[in-house]
PDB file of C-alpha atoms in Angstrom:
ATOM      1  CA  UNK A 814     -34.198 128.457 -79.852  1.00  0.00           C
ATOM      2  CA  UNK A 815     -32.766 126.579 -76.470  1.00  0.00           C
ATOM      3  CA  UNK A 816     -32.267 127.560 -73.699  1.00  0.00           C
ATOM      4  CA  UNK A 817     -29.785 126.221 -71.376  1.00  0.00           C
ATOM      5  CA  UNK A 818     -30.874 125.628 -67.114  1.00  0.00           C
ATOM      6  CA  UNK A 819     -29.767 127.935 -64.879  1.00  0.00           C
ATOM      7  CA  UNK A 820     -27.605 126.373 -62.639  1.00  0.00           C
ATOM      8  CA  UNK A 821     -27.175 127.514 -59.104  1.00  0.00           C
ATOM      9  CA  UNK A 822     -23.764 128.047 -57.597  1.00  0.00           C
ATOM     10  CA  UNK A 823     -23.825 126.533 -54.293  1.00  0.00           C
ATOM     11  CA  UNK A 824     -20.230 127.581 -53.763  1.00  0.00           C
ATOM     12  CA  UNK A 825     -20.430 131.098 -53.939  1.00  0.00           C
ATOM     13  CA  UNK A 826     -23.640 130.955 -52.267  1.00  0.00           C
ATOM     14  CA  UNK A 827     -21.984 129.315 -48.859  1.00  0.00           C
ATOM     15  CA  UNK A 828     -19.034 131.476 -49.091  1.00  0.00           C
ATOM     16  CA  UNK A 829     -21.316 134.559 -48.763  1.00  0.00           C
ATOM     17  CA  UNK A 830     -22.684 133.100 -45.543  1.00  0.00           C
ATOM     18  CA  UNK A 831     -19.526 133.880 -42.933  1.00  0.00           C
ATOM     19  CA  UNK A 832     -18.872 132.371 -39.739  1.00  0.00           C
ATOM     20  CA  UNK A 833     -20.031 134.624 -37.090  1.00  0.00           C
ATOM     21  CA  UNK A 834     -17.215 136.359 -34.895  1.00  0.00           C
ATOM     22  CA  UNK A 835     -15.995 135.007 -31.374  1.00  0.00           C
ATOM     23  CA  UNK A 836     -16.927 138.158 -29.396  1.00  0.00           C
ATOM     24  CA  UNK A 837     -16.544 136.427 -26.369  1.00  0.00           C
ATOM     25  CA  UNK A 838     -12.529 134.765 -26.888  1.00  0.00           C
ATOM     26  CA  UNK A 839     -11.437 137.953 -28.246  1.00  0.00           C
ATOM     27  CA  UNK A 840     -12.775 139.807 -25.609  1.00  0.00           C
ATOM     28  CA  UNK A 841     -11.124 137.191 -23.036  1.00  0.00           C
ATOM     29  CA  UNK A 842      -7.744 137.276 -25.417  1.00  0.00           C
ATOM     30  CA  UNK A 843      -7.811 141.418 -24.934  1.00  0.00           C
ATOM     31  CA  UNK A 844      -8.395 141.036 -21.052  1.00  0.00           C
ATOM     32  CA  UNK A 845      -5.544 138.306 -20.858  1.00  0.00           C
ATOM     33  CA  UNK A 846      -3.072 140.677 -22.586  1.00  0.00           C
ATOM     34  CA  UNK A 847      -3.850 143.829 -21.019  1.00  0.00           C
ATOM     35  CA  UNK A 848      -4.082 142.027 -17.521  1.00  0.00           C
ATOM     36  CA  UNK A 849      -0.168 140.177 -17.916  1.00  0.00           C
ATOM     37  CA  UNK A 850       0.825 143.567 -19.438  1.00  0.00           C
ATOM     38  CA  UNK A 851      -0.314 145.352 -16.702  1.00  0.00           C
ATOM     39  CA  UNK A 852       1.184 142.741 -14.221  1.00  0.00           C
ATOM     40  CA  UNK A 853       4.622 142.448 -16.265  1.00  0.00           C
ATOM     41  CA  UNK A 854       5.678 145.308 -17.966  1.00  0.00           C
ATOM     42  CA  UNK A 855       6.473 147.424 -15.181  1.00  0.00           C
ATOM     43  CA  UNK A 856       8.875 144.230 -13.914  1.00  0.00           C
ATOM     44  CA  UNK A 857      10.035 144.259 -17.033  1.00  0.00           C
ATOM     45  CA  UNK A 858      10.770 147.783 -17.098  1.00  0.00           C
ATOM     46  CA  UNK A 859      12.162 147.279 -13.560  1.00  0.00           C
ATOM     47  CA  UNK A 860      14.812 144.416 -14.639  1.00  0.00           C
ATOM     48  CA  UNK A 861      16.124 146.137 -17.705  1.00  0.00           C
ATOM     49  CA  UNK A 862      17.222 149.326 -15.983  1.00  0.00           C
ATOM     50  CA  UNK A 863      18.500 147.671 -13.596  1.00  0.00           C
ATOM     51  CA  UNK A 864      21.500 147.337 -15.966  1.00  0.00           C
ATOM     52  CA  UNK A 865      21.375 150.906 -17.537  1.00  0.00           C
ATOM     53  CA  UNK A 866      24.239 152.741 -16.729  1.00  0.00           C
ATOM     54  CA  UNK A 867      22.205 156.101 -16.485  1.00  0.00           C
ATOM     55  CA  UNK A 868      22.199 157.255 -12.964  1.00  0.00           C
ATOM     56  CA  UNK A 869      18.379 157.369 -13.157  1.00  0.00           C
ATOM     57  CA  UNK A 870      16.952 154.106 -13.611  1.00  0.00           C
ATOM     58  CA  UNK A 871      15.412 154.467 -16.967  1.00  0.00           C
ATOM     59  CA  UNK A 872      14.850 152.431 -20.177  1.00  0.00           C
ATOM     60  CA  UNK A 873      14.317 155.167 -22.892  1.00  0.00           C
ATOM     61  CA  UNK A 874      17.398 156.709 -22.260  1.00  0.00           C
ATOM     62  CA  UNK A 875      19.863 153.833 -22.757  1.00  0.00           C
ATOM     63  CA  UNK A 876      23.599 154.440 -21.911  1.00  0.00           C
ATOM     64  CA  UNK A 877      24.705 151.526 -22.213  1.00  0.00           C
ATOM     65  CA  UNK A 878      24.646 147.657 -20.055  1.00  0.00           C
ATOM     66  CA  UNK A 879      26.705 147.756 -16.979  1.00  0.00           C
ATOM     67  CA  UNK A 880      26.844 145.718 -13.882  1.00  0.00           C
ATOM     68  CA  UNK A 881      27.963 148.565 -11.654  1.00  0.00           C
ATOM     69  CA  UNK A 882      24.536 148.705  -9.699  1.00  0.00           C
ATOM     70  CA  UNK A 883      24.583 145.641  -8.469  1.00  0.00           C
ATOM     71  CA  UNK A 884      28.779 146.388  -7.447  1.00  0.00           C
ATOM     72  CA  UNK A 885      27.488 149.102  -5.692  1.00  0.00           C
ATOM     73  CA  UNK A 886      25.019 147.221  -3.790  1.00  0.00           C
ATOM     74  CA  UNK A 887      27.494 145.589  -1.577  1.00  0.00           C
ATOM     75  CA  UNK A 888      28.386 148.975  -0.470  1.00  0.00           C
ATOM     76  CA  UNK A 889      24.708 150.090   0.974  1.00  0.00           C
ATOM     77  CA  UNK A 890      25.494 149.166   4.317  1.00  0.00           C
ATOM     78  CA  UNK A 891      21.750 150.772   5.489  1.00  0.00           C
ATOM     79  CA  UNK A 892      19.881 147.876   3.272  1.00  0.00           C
ATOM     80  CA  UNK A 893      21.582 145.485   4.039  1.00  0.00           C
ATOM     81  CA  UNK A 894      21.152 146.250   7.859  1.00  0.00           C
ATOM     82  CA  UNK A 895      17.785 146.299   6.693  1.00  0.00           C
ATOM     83  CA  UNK A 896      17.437 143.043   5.180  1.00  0.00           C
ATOM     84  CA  UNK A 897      18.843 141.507   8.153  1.00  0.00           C
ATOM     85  CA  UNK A 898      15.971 143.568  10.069  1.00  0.00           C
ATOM     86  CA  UNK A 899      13.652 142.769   7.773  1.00  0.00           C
ATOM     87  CA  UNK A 900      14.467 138.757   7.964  1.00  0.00           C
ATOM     88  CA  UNK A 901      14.682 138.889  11.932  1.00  0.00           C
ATOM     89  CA  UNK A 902      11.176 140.649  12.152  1.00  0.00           C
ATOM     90  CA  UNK A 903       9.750 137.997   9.319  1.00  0.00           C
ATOM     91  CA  UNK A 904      10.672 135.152  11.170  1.00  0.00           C
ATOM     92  CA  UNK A 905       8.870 136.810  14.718  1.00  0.00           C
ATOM     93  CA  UNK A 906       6.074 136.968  12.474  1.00  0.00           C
ATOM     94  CA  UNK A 907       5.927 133.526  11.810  1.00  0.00           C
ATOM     95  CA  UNK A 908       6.616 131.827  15.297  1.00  0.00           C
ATOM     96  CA  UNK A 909       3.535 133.972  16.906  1.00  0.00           C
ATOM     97  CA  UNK A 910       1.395 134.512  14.307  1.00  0.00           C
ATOM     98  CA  UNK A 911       0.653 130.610  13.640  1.00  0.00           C
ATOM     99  CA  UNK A 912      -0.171 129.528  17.133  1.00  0.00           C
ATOM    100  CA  UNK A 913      -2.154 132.657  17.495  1.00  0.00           C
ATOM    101  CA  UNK A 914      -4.047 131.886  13.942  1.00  0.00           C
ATOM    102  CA  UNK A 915      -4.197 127.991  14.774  1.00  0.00           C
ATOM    103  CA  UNK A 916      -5.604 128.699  18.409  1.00  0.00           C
ATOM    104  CA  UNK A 917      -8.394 131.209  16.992  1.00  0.00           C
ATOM    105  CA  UNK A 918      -8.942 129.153  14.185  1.00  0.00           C
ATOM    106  CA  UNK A 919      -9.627 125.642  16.436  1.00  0.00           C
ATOM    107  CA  UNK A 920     -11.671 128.553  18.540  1.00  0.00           C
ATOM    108  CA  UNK A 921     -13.973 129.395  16.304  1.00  0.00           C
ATOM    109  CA  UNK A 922     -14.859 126.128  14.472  1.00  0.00           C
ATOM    110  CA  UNK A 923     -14.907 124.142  17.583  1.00  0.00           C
ATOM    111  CA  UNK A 924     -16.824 126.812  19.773  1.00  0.00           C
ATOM    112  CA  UNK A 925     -20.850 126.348  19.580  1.00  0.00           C
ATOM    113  CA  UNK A 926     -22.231 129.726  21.049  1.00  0.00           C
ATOM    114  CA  UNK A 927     -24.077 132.668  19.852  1.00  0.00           C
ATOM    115  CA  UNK A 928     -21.120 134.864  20.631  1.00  0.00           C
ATOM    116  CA  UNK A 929     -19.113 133.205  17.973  1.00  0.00           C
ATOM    117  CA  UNK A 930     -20.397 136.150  14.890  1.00  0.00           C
ATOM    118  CA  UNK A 931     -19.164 138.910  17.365  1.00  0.00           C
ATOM    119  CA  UNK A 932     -15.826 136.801  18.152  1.00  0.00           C
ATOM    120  CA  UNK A 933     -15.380 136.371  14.998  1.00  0.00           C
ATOM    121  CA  UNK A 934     -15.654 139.999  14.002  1.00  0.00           C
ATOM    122  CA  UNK A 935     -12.873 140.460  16.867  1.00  0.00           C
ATOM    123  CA  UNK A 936     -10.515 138.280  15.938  1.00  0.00           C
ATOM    124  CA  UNK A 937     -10.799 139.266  11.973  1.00  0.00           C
ATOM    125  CA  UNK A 938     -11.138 143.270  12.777  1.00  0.00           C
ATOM    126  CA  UNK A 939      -7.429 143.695  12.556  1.00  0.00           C
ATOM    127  CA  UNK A 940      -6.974 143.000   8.511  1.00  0.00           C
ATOM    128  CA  UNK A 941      -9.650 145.968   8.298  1.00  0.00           C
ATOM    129  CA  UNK A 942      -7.549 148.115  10.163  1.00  0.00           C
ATOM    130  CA  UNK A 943      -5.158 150.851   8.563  1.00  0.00           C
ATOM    131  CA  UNK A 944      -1.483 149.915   9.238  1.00  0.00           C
ATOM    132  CA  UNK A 945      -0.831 153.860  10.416  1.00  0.00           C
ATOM    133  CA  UNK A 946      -3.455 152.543  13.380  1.00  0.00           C
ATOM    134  CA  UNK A 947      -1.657 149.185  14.594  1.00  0.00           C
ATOM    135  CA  UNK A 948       1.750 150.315  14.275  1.00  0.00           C
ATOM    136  CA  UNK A 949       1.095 153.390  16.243  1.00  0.00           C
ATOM    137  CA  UNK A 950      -0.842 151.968  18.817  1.00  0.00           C
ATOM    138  CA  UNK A 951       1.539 149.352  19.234  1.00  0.00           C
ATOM    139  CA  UNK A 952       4.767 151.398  19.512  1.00  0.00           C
ATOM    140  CA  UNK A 953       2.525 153.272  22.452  1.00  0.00           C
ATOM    141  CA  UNK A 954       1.425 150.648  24.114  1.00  0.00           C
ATOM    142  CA  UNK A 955       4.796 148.625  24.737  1.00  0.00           C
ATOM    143  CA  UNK A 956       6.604 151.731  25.194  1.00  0.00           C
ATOM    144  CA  UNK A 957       4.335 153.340  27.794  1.00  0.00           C
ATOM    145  CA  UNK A 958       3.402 149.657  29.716  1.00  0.00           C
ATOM    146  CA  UNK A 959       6.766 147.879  29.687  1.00  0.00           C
ATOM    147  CA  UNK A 960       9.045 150.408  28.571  1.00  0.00           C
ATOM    148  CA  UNK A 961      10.193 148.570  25.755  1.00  0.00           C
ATOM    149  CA  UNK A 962      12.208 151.230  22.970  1.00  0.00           C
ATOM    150  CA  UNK A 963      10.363 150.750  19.700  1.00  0.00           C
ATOM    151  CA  UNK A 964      12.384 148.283  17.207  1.00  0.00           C
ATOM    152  CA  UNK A 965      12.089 145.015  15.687  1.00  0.00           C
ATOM    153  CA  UNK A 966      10.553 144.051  19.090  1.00  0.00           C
ATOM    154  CA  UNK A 967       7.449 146.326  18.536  1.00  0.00           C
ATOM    155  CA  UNK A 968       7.294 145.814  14.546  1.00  0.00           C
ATOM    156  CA  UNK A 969       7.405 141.996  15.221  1.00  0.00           C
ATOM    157  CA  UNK A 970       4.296 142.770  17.321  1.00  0.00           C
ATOM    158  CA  UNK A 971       2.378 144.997  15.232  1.00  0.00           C
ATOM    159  CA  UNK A 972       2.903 142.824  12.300  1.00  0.00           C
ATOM    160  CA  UNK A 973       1.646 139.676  13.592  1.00  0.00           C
ATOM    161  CA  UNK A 974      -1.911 141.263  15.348  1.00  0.00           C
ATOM    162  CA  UNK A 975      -3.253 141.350  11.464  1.00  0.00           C
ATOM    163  CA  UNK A 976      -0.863 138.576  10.035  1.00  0.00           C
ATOM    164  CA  UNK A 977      -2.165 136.350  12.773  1.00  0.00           C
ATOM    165  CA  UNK A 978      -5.385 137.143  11.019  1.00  0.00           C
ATOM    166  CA  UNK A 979      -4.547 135.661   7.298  1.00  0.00           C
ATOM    167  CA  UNK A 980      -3.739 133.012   9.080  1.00  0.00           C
ATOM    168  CA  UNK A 981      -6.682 132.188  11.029  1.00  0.00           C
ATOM    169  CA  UNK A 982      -8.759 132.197   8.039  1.00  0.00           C
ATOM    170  CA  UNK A 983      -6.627 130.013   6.345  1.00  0.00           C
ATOM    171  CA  UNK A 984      -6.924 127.699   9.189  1.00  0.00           C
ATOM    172  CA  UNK A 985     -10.780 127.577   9.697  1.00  0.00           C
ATOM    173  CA  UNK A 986     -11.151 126.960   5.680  1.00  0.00           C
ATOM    174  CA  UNK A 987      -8.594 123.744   6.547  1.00  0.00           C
ATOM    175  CA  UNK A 988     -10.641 122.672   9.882  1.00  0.00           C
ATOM    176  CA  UNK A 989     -13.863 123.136   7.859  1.00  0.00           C
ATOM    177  CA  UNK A 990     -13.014 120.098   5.626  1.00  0.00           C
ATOM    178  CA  UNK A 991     -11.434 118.029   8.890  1.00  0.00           C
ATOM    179  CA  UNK A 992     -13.544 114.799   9.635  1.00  0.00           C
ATOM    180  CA  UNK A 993     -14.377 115.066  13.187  1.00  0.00           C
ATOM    181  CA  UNK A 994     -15.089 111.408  13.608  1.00  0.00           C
ATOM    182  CA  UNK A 995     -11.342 110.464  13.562  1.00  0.00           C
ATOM    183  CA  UNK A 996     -11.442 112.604  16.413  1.00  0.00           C
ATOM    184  CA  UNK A 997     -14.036 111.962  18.591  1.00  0.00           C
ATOM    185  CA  UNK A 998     -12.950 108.133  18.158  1.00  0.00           C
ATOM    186  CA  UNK A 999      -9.585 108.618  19.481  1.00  0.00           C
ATOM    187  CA  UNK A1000     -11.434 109.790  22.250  1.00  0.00           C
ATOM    188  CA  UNK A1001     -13.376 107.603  22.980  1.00  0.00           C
ATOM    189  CA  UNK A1002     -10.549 105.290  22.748  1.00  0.00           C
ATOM    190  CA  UNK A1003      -8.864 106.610  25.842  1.00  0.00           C
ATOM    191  CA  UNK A1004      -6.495 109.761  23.788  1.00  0.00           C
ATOM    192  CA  UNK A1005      -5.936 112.857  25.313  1.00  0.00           C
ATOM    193  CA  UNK A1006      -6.601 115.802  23.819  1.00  0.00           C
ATOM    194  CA  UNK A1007      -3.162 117.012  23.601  1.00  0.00           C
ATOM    195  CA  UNK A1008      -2.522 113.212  21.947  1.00  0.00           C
ATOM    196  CA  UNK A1009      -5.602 113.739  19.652  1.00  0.00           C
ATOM    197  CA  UNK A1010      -4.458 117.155  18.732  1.00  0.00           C
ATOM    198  CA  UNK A1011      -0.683 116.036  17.873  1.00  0.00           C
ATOM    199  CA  UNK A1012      -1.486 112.666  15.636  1.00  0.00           C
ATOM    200  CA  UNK A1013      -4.683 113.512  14.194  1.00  0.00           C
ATOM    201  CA  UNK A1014      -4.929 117.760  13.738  1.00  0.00           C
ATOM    202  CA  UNK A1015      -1.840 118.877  13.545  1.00  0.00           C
ATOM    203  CA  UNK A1016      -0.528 116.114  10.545  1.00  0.00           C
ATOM    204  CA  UNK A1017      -3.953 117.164   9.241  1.00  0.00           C
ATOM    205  CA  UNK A1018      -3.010 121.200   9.146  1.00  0.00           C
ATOM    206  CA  UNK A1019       0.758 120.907   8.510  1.00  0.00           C
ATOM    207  CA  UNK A1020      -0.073 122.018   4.863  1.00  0.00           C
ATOM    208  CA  UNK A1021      -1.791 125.107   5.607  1.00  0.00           C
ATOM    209  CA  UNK A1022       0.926 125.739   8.544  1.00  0.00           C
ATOM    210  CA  UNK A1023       3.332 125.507   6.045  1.00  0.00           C
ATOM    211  CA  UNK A1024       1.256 127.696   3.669  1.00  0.00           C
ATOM    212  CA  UNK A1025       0.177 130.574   6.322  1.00  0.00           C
ATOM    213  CA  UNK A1026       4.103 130.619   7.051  1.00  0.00           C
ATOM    214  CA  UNK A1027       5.368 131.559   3.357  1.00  0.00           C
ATOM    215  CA  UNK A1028       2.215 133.678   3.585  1.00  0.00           C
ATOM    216  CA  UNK A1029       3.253 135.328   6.820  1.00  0.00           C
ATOM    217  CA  UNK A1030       6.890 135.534   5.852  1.00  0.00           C
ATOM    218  CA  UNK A1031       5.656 137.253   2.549  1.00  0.00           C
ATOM    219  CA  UNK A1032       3.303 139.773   4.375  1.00  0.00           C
ATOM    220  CA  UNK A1033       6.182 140.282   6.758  1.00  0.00           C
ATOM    221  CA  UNK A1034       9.054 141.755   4.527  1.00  0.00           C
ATOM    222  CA  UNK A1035       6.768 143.728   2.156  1.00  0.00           C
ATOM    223  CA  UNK A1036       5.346 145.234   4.850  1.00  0.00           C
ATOM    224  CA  UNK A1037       5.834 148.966   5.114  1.00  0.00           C
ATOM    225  CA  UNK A1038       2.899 151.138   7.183  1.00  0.00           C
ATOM    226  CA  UNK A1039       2.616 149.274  10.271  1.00  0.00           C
ATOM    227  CA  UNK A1040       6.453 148.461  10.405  1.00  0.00           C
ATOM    228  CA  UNK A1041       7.193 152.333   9.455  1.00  0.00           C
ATOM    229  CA  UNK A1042       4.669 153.386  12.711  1.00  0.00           C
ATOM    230  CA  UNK A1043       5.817 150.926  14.835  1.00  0.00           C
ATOM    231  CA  UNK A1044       9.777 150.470  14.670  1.00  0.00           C
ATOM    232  CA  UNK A1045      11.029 153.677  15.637  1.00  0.00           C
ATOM    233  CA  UNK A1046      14.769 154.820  14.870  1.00  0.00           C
ATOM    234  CA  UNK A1047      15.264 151.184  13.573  1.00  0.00           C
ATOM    235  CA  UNK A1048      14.497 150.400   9.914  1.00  0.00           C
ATOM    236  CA  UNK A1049      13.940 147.650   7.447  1.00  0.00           C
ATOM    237  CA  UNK A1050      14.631 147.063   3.760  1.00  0.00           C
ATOM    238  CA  UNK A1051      11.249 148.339   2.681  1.00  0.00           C
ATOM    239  CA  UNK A1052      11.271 151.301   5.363  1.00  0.00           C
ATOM    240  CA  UNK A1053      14.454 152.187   4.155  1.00  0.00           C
ATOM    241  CA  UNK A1054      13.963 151.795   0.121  1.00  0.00           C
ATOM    242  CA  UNK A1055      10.766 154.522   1.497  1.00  0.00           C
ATOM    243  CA  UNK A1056      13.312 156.973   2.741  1.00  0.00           C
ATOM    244  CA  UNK A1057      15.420 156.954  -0.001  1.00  0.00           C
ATOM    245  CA  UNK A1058      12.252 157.512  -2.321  1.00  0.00           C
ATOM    246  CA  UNK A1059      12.357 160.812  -1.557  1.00  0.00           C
ATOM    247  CA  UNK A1060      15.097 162.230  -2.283  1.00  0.00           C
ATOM    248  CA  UNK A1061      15.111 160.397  -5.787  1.00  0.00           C
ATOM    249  CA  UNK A1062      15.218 157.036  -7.131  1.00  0.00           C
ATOM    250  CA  UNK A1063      18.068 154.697  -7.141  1.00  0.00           C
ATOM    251  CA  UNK A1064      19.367 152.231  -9.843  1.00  0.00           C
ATOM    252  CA  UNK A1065      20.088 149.953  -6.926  1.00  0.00           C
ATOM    253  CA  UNK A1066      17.138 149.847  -6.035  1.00  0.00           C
ATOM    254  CA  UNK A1067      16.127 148.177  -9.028  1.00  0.00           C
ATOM    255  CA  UNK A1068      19.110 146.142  -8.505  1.00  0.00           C
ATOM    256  CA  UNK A1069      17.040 144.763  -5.239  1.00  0.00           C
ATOM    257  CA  UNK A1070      13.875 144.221  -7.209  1.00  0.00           C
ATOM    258  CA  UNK A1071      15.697 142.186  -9.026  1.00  0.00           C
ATOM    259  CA  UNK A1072      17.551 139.830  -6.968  1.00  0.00           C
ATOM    260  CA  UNK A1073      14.154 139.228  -5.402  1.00  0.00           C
ATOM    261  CA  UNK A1074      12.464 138.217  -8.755  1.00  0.00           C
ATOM    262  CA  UNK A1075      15.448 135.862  -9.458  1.00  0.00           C
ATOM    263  CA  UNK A1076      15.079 134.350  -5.958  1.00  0.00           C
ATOM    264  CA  UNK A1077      11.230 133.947  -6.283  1.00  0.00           C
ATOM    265  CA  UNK A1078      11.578 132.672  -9.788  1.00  0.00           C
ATOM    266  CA  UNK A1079      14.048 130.147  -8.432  1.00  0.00           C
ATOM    267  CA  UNK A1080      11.821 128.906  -5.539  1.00  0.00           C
ATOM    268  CA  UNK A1081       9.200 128.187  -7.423  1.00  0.00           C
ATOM    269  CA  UNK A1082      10.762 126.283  -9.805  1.00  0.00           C
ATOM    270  CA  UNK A1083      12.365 124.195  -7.201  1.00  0.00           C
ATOM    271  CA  UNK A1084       8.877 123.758  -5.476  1.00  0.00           C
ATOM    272  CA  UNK A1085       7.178 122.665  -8.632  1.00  0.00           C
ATOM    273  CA  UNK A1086       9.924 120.441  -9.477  1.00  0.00           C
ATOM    274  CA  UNK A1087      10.367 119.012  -6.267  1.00  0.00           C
ATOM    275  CA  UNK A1088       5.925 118.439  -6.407  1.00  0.00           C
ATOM    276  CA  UNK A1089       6.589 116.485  -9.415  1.00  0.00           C
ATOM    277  CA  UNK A1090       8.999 114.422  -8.365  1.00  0.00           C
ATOM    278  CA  UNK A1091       6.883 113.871  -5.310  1.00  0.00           C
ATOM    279  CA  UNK A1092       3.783 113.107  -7.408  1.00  0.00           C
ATOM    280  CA  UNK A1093       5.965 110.162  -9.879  1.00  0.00           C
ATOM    281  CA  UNK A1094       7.290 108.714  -6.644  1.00  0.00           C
TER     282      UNK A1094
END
C-alpha cells in the first residue's frame, strides 16, 4: 500500500496571515471628517435655510425654496446702516493699527535693552484683555478727556489698541527673517534712515502689511464685545445682528451669512487665480 506526500498549501496558508490594520489613517480619516463636519455643517445648515420659506430659519421643517429673505433684506434699513458702520470703523482699523504694529514691531526687534521682555509684555497685553475691558475703558476715557460722544470714533479706537497687536506680531516674525546687512550698507553708503527705511524695509514688509490689513479688516467687522462697550447709541452689523438675537432669530439673517460666504468664496478664488497667473508669468 502507497501512500501519496502530503502536500502543503501555501495559498491558504498566506491568506490566513492578514495585513495588519492602519490604526493610525483611520484614526486621521475619523478626525478629518468630524473636524470639516464640525467646521461645515453648521454653514451648511446656515445657507440652506436661508432659502426656507418658514419664518424661522430652519432645515427640518421645509416649506418650500423662496427668495423672499434676501427681498426683504433691502428693506432692513438698521443693517445696512450697520454695514456702512461696520466698513467705516474697519477701515480706521486699518490706517492706525499698521503704523502702530509696524512702529512696535521695528521697536522691539531693533531695540537691544533688558527692558525689551517687560515692553514686550506691554505692547502684547492688550490681545489678553477681555473686549468688555477695552471698549469700556475706551468709551470713558475719550468721553471724560476730550468729550468726544461714543461712536465709530471710540469703536475705531478700541478696536485698533488689540488689533494693533496681531499686527505687531506679524511684523516682528517678518523683521526676524530681514537681512540687516542690506541695511547697514545703505548706511554706510551715505542713506538716510528715512531713505533706508522706504527702499529697503518697507518693499521688504509690504506682504505682511498687506496681510495684517485683510487681518485687521477681518478682526474689525466680526468684532462684537469691544465695539458693543465702546460705540454707544451707534451700532454696527454685528452689534445689531446681537440685538435682534434676542428677540428671536431672523431668516435674513441667514440671508447675511450668506452673502458673506459668497463674497469670501469669491475673493479667494480671485486671489488664488490671480497667484497663479502671477507664478506662470
Amino acid at each position: 500500500m502507497t501512500t501519496l506526500p502530503l502536500v502543503k498549501n501555501s495559498s491558504a496558508g498566506s491568506s490566513s496571515k492578514r495585513d495588519p490594520i492602519d490604526w493610525s489613517g483611520a484614526v486621521l480619516n475619523g478626525y478629518l471628517l468630524i473636524f470639516f463636519a464640525y467646521m461645515f455643517l453648521p454653514m451648511i445648515f446656515m445657507v440652506v435655510a436661508a432659502f426656507n420659506a418658514a419664518p424661522t430659519p430652519s432645515v427640518t421643517d421645509w416649506q418650500g425654496f423662496t427668495l423672499k429673505w434676501f427681498a426683504q433684506l433691502a428693506n432692513e434699513q438698521r443693517f445696512i446702516t450697520g454695514l456702512g458702520h461696520s466698513l467705516v470703523i474697519a477701515f480706521g482699523v486699518i490706517v492706525i493699527s499698521i503704523p502702530l504694529g509696524l512702529a512696535g514691531a521695528l521697536l522691539l526687534t531693533r531695540l537691544q535693552t533688558r527692558g525689551i521682555t517687560l515692553l514686550y509684555t506691554v505692547l502684547v497685553s492688550p490681545i489678553l484683555t477681555p473686549g468688555i475691558v477695552l471698549g469700556a475703558t475706551t468709551m470713558i476715557f475719550w468721553r471724560d478727556a476730550f468729550g468726544v460722544d461714543a461712536g465709530l470714533l471710540t469703536a475705531t479706537i478700541a478696536q485698533s489698541s488689540f488689533i494693533a497687536s496681531y499686527c505687531m506680531l506679524m511684523f516682528m516674525a517678518r523683521l526676524q527673517r530681514q537681512d540687516l546687512a542690506l541695511e547697514e550698507a545703505a548706511l554706510d553708503l551715505g542713506a538716510s534712515s528715512f531713505l533706508v527705511f522706504r527702499r529697503i524695509t518697507l518693499p521688504f514688509l509690504m506682504p505682511t502689511v498687506l496681510t495684517a490689513a485683510a487681518l485687521a479688516f477681518l478682526q474689525s467687522i466680526e468684532n462684537y464685545n469691544t465695539t458693543f462697550f465702546a460705540i454707544g447709541p451707534s451700532w454696527t452689523l454685528v452689534t445689531e445682528i446681537g440685538a435682534r438675537m434676542r428677540f428671536g432669530i431672523s431668516p435674513v439673517i441667514n440671508v447675511i451669512g450668506v452673502l458673506f460666504v459668497a463674497i469670501t468664496i469669491i475673493a479667494a478664488t480671485v486671489y488664488v487665480l490671480a497667484s497663479r497667473r502671477k507664478n506662470r508669468g
